Tab-separated table of C-alpha atoms in Angstrom:
chain	number	residue	atom	x	y	z
A	24	UNK	CA	130.014	-7.738	188.714
A	25	UNK	CA	130.328	-5.531	191.786
A	26	UNK	CA	131.842	-5.126	195.195
A	27	UNK	CA	131.074	-7.915	197.593
A	28	UNK	CA	130.379	-5.262	200.221
A	29	UNK	CA	129.516	-1.660	199.443
A	30	UNK	CA	130.797	1.101	201.689
A	31	UNK	CA	127.417	1.593	203.341
A	32	UNK	CA	127.101	-2.152	203.996
A	33	UNK	CA	130.469	-2.115	205.749
A	34	UNK	CA	129.612	0.970	207.816
A	35	UNK	CA	126.383	-0.655	208.948
A	36	UNK	CA	128.028	-3.976	209.762
A	37	UNK	CA	130.939	-2.624	211.790
A	38	UNK	CA	128.478	-0.765	214.015
A	39	UNK	CA	126.252	-3.815	214.517
A	40	UNK	CA	126.347	-6.613	217.067
A	41	UNK	CA	126.056	-9.424	214.522
A	42	UNK	CA	129.551	-8.875	213.121
A	43	UNK	CA	130.957	-10.284	216.379
A	44	UNK	CA	129.518	-13.655	215.389
A	45	UNK	CA	131.440	-13.781	212.103
A	46	UNK	CA	135.233	-13.514	212.401
A	47	UNK	CA	135.580	-14.393	208.709
A	48	UNK	CA	133.558	-11.274	207.839
A	49	UNK	CA	135.692	-9.159	210.160
A	50	UNK	CA	138.785	-10.481	208.410
A	51	UNK	CA	137.409	-9.639	204.974
A	52	UNK	CA	136.503	-6.075	206.006
A	53	UNK	CA	139.929	-5.553	207.550
A	54	UNK	CA	142.039	-6.999	204.730
A	55	UNK	CA	140.126	-6.853	201.419
A	56	UNK	CA	137.073	-4.580	201.855
A	57	UNK	CA	137.013	-3.333	198.233
A	58	UNK	CA	137.207	-6.711	196.479
A	59	UNK	CA	134.499	-7.526	193.964
A	60	UNK	CA	132.784	-10.824	193.210
A	61	UNK	CA	135.306	-11.696	190.461
A	62	UNK	CA	137.920	-12.284	193.174
A	63	UNK	CA	135.681	-14.324	195.426
A	64	UNK	CA	137.453	-17.607	194.639
A	65	UNK	CA	140.803	-16.100	195.679
A	66	UNK	CA	139.631	-15.640	199.257
A	67	UNK	CA	139.959	-18.106	202.110
A	68	UNK	CA	137.553	-21.008	202.065
A	69	UNK	CA	135.716	-19.767	205.172
A	70	UNK	CA	135.049	-16.373	203.560
A	71	UNK	CA	133.928	-17.985	200.284
A	72	UNK	CA	131.442	-20.158	202.160
A	73	UNK	CA	130.308	-17.157	204.167
A	74	UNK	CA	129.470	-15.031	201.095
A	75	UNK	CA	127.831	-17.896	199.233
A	76	UNK	CA	125.666	-19.173	202.061
A	77	UNK	CA	125.572	-16.938	205.119
A	78	UNK	CA	125.789	-13.311	204.068
A	79	UNK	CA	122.197	-12.992	202.723
A	80	UNK	CA	120.948	-14.088	206.152
A	81	UNK	CA	123.304	-11.653	207.906
A	82	UNK	CA	122.000	-8.828	205.708
A	83	UNK	CA	118.462	-9.700	206.715
A	84	UNK	CA	119.290	-9.831	210.396
A	85	UNK	CA	121.464	-6.738	210.576
A	86	UNK	CA	118.573	-4.491	209.529
A	87	UNK	CA	116.561	-5.826	212.479
A	88	UNK	CA	119.187	-4.520	214.897
A	89	UNK	CA	118.517	-0.929	213.877
A	90	UNK	CA	115.589	1.374	214.511
A	91	UNK	CA	114.864	4.902	213.365
A	92	UNK	CA	114.672	7.546	216.065
A	93	UNK	CA	111.333	9.012	214.987
A	94	UNK	CA	112.048	12.318	216.690
A	95	UNK	CA	115.190	12.778	214.603
A	96	UNK	CA	113.631	12.667	211.125
A	97	UNK	CA	113.917	16.093	209.536
A	98	UNK	CA	114.447	18.079	206.376
A	99	UNK	CA	117.821	19.864	206.340
A	100	UNK	CA	118.097	23.022	204.218
A	101	UNK	CA	121.876	23.442	204.313
A	102	UNK	CA	124.496	21.725	202.121
A	103	UNK	CA	126.945	20.523	204.771
A	104	UNK	CA	125.235	17.340	205.964
A	105	UNK	CA	126.663	14.001	204.784
A	106	UNK	CA	125.374	10.462	205.282
A	107	UNK	CA	127.384	8.424	207.783
A	108	UNK	CA	126.571	5.242	205.876
A	109	UNK	CA	127.250	6.003	202.223
A	110	UNK	CA	129.155	9.298	202.554
A	111	UNK	CA	126.854	11.112	200.111
A	112	UNK	CA	126.783	14.889	200.502
A	113	UNK	CA	124.754	16.964	200.731
A	114	UNK	CA	121.705	15.146	202.053
A	115	UNK	CA	118.423	16.926	202.692
A	116	UNK	CA	116.224	14.277	204.287
A	117	UNK	CA	118.015	12.943	207.345
A	118	UNK	CA	117.368	10.863	210.430
A	119	UNK	CA	119.244	9.133	213.212
A	120	UNK	CA	119.098	5.380	213.531
A	121	UNK	CA	120.256	3.504	216.612
A	122	UNK	CA	121.461	-0.055	217.075
A	123	UNK	CA	119.403	-1.845	219.711
A	124	UNK	CA	122.424	-3.767	221.008
A	125	UNK	CA	125.521	-1.633	220.530
A	126	UNK	CA	123.645	1.678	221.062
A	127	UNK	CA	125.646	3.178	218.186
A	128	UNK	CA	123.847	6.089	216.518
A	129	UNK	CA	124.318	7.079	212.875
A	130	UNK	CA	123.032	10.178	211.121
A	131	UNK	CA	121.977	9.011	207.674
A	132	UNK	CA	119.973	9.918	204.604
A	133	UNK	CA	116.479	8.481	204.486
A	134	UNK	CA	117.236	6.753	201.164
A	135	UNK	CA	119.882	4.648	202.908
A	136	UNK	CA	117.407	3.844	205.651
A	137	UNK	CA	114.938	2.590	203.057
A	138	UNK	CA	117.698	0.661	201.241
A	139	UNK	CA	118.270	-1.459	204.354
A	140	UNK	CA	114.506	-1.780	204.938
A	141	UNK	CA	114.945	-0.325	208.401
A	142	UNK	CA	112.014	2.009	207.798
A	143	UNK	CA	109.505	-0.644	206.737
A	144	UNK	CA	107.240	0.156	209.694
A	145	UNK	CA	107.893	3.908	209.586
A	146	UNK	CA	106.365	6.405	207.167
A	147	UNK	CA	109.576	8.333	206.462
A	148	UNK	CA	107.970	10.505	203.778
A	149	UNK	CA	105.268	11.669	206.177
A	150	UNK	CA	107.840	12.470	208.860
A	151	UNK	CA	109.918	14.460	206.358
A	152	UNK	CA	106.859	16.416	205.229
A	153	UNK	CA	106.072	17.239	208.843
A	154	UNK	CA	109.676	18.339	209.424
A	155	UNK	CA	109.514	20.671	206.412
A	156	UNK	CA	106.270	22.184	207.723
A	157	UNK	CA	107.794	22.833	211.128
A	158	UNK	CA	110.883	24.471	209.605
A	159	UNK	CA	108.759	26.664	207.332
A	160	UNK	CA	106.504	27.602	210.229
A	161	UNK	CA	109.593	28.583	212.221
A	162	UNK	CA	110.760	30.708	209.290
A	163	UNK	CA	107.540	32.697	208.945
A	164	UNK	CA	107.290	32.915	212.741
A	165	UNK	CA	110.653	34.692	212.767
A	166	UNK	CA	109.069	37.351	210.535
A	167	UNK	CA	105.699	37.484	212.311
A	168	UNK	CA	106.212	36.170	215.890
A	169	UNK	CA	103.300	34.036	217.084
A	170	UNK	CA	101.607	34.145	213.672
A	171	UNK	CA	100.023	30.676	213.902
A	172	UNK	CA	98.510	31.354	217.314
A	173	UNK	CA	97.377	34.794	216.175
A	174	UNK	CA	95.566	33.312	213.179
A	175	UNK	CA	94.035	30.468	215.189
A	176	UNK	CA	92.697	33.002	217.704
A	177	UNK	CA	91.595	35.503	215.056
A	178	UNK	CA	87.868	35.403	215.930
A	179	UNK	CA	88.572	35.530	219.673
A	180	UNK	CA	88.895	39.311	219.359
A	181	UNK	CA	85.243	39.489	218.327
A	182	UNK	CA	84.125	37.194	221.144
A	183	UNK	CA	85.829	39.439	223.698
A	184	UNK	CA	83.831	42.531	222.724
A	185	UNK	CA	81.188	43.791	225.177
A	186	UNK	CA	78.494	43.582	222.526
A	187	UNK	CA	77.714	41.494	219.470
A	188	UNK	CA	79.364	43.049	216.413
A	189	UNK	CA	76.939	42.982	213.495
A	190	UNK	CA	77.852	41.202	210.292
A	191	UNK	CA	78.464	44.206	208.040
A	192	UNK	CA	81.000	45.613	210.554
A	193	UNK	CA	82.776	42.321	211.222
A	194	UNK	CA	82.697	40.658	207.783
A	195	UNK	CA	85.902	42.210	206.414
A	196	UNK	CA	87.776	41.343	209.612
A	197	UNK	CA	86.537	37.724	209.402
A	198	UNK	CA	87.406	37.541	205.700
A	199	UNK	CA	90.970	38.678	206.397
A	200	UNK	CA	91.313	35.927	209.004
A	201	UNK	CA	90.169	33.284	206.532
A	202	UNK	CA	92.686	34.530	203.948
A	203	UNK	CA	95.500	34.562	206.519
A	204	UNK	CA	94.717	30.992	207.564
A	205	UNK	CA	94.617	29.822	203.953
A	206	UNK	CA	97.943	31.339	202.895
A	207	UNK	CA	99.697	30.221	206.093
A	208	UNK	CA	98.677	26.655	205.267
A	209	UNK	CA	99.997	27.150	201.726
A	210	UNK	CA	103.267	28.643	203.002
A	211	UNK	CA	104.160	25.643	205.171
A	212	UNK	CA	103.160	23.116	202.490
A	213	UNK	CA	106.367	21.382	201.310
A	214	UNK	CA	105.184	21.682	197.679
A	215	UNK	CA	105.100	25.490	197.800
A	216	UNK	CA	107.955	27.058	195.827
A	217	UNK	CA	110.366	29.645	197.218
A	218	UNK	CA	108.916	32.249	194.845
A	219	UNK	CA	105.400	31.606	196.074
A	220	UNK	CA	106.619	31.738	199.694
A	221	UNK	CA	107.997	35.231	199.081
A	222	UNK	CA	104.651	36.272	197.552
A	223	UNK	CA	102.802	34.914	200.587
A	224	UNK	CA	104.973	36.992	202.937
A	225	UNK	CA	103.937	40.111	201.020
A	226	UNK	CA	100.273	39.065	201.143
A	227	UNK	CA	100.468	38.340	204.858
A	228	UNK	CA	101.969	41.771	205.481
A	229	UNK	CA	99.019	43.442	203.721
A	230	UNK	CA	96.507	41.287	205.602
A	231	UNK	CA	97.981	42.125	209.002
A	232	UNK	CA	98.044	45.847	208.221
A	233	UNK	CA	94.422	45.714	207.041
A	234	UNK	CA	93.525	43.834	210.192
A	235	UNK	CA	94.654	46.768	212.337
A	236	UNK	CA	92.335	49.067	210.357
A	237	UNK	CA	89.404	46.690	210.857
A	238	UNK	CA	90.147	46.369	214.573
A	239	UNK	CA	89.863	50.133	214.979
A	240	UNK	CA	86.587	50.105	213.051
A	241	UNK	CA	85.178	47.399	215.333
A	242	UNK	CA	86.363	49.169	218.499
A	243	UNK	CA	84.633	52.384	217.376
A	244	UNK	CA	81.421	50.474	216.682
A	245	UNK	CA	81.522	48.901	220.142
A	246	UNK	CA	82.206	52.207	221.913
A	247	UNK	CA	79.356	53.910	220.052
A	248	UNK	CA	76.785	51.167	220.719
A	249	UNK	CA	77.607	49.366	223.963
A	250	UNK	CA	75.208	51.463	226.078
A	251	UNK	CA	72.210	51.111	223.780
A	252	UNK	CA	69.447	48.975	225.259
A	253	UNK	CA	68.553	46.965	222.147
A	254	UNK	CA	72.136	46.165	221.115
A	255	UNK	CA	72.778	42.504	222.121
A	256	UNK	CA	75.307	42.307	224.929
A	257	UNK	CA	77.991	39.630	225.068
A	258	UNK	CA	76.321	38.143	228.154
A	259	UNK	CA	72.997	37.822	226.302
A	260	UNK	CA	74.651	36.135	223.310
A	261	UNK	CA	76.446	33.686	225.594
A	262	UNK	CA	73.168	32.772	227.297
A	263	UNK	CA	71.466	32.252	223.941
A	264	UNK	CA	74.298	29.997	222.800
A	265	UNK	CA	74.090	28.026	226.033
A	266	UNK	CA	70.373	27.524	225.291
A	267	UNK	CA	71.215	26.346	221.730
A	268	UNK	CA	69.317	29.251	220.177
A	269	UNK	CA	71.691	29.481	217.241
A	270	UNK	CA	69.040	30.709	214.796
A	271	UNK	CA	68.387	33.700	217.046
A	272	UNK	CA	72.120	34.398	217.321
A	273	UNK	CA	72.439	34.334	213.515
A	274	UNK	CA	69.545	36.790	213.147
A	275	UNK	CA	71.080	39.112	215.719
A	276	UNK	CA	74.443	38.985	213.910
A	277	UNK	CA	72.730	40.065	210.700
A	278	UNK	CA	70.679	42.818	212.315
A	279	UNK	CA	73.124	43.984	214.980
A	280	UNK	CA	70.116	45.033	217.053
A	281	UNK	CA	67.076	43.390	218.618
A	282	UNK	CA	64.144	44.017	216.247
A	283	UNK	CA	60.543	42.865	216.186
A	284	UNK	CA	61.509	39.600	214.455
A	285	UNK	CA	63.935	38.640	217.239
A	286	UNK	CA	62.402	40.268	220.327
A	287	UNK	CA	59.836	37.507	220.948
A	288	UNK	CA	62.422	34.806	220.145
A	289	UNK	CA	64.997	35.916	222.706
A	290	UNK	CA	62.986	34.601	225.689
A	291	UNK	CA	65.704	35.656	228.116
A	292	UNK	CA	64.449	36.513	231.587
A	293	UNK	CA	67.363	38.756	232.524
A	294	UNK	CA	67.079	40.770	229.307
A	295	UNK	CA	63.269	41.016	229.675
């Protein structure tokens, strides 16, 4: 026993093109929309025949009229959003679906979308996860503007120095960058709890403050060594990389200076 048409079925139908082909369905929705299957035999013959023989086909076809606007799928953190199909409130995972014929657009919960099998070719869960990541990234970006770009370009600071910064001077700076990248990824993960997010903000604050200390240390090292003949210049390192001499570059990073074990390996005319 149950309603012949649920509220969300009616809302979908009245916004679809196919209802124009079935005046008996329009009549039912207008006059007796809440009737259940126990009263089916009390309806007009045309409506009885419709529900017994035609409606399953209409249900199948109506879902084909609608498509999910992929750019609209998002996770909503507030509690004011309601589904325009079933009326449920609040909904968190929302999207907009559009009728291909009538061009009507409805903002609905993703569970309703799946109920009508409109999302069969769309990975709604993946789109929702991506939406959550974007919202969380926006949240942490409001605290630390440009944080993602700053982390992605962390090592660029080292590459811009006039000389190669040896490993023991740079290693703490590099380690901080790896930690920052790791906890940023954890922060935007939709499985990360609010409590853990708050902890990550505190950790990120410490990392960024420590980074400033390491930057000063590196700048001092560069200023004190950039005029020394056997300290590898940035130009020399770039030429070695262009020649695929990565083993030599690694040795120079460890030593921070050209020694007997690297001097004969450099083979750079300009340096010689």
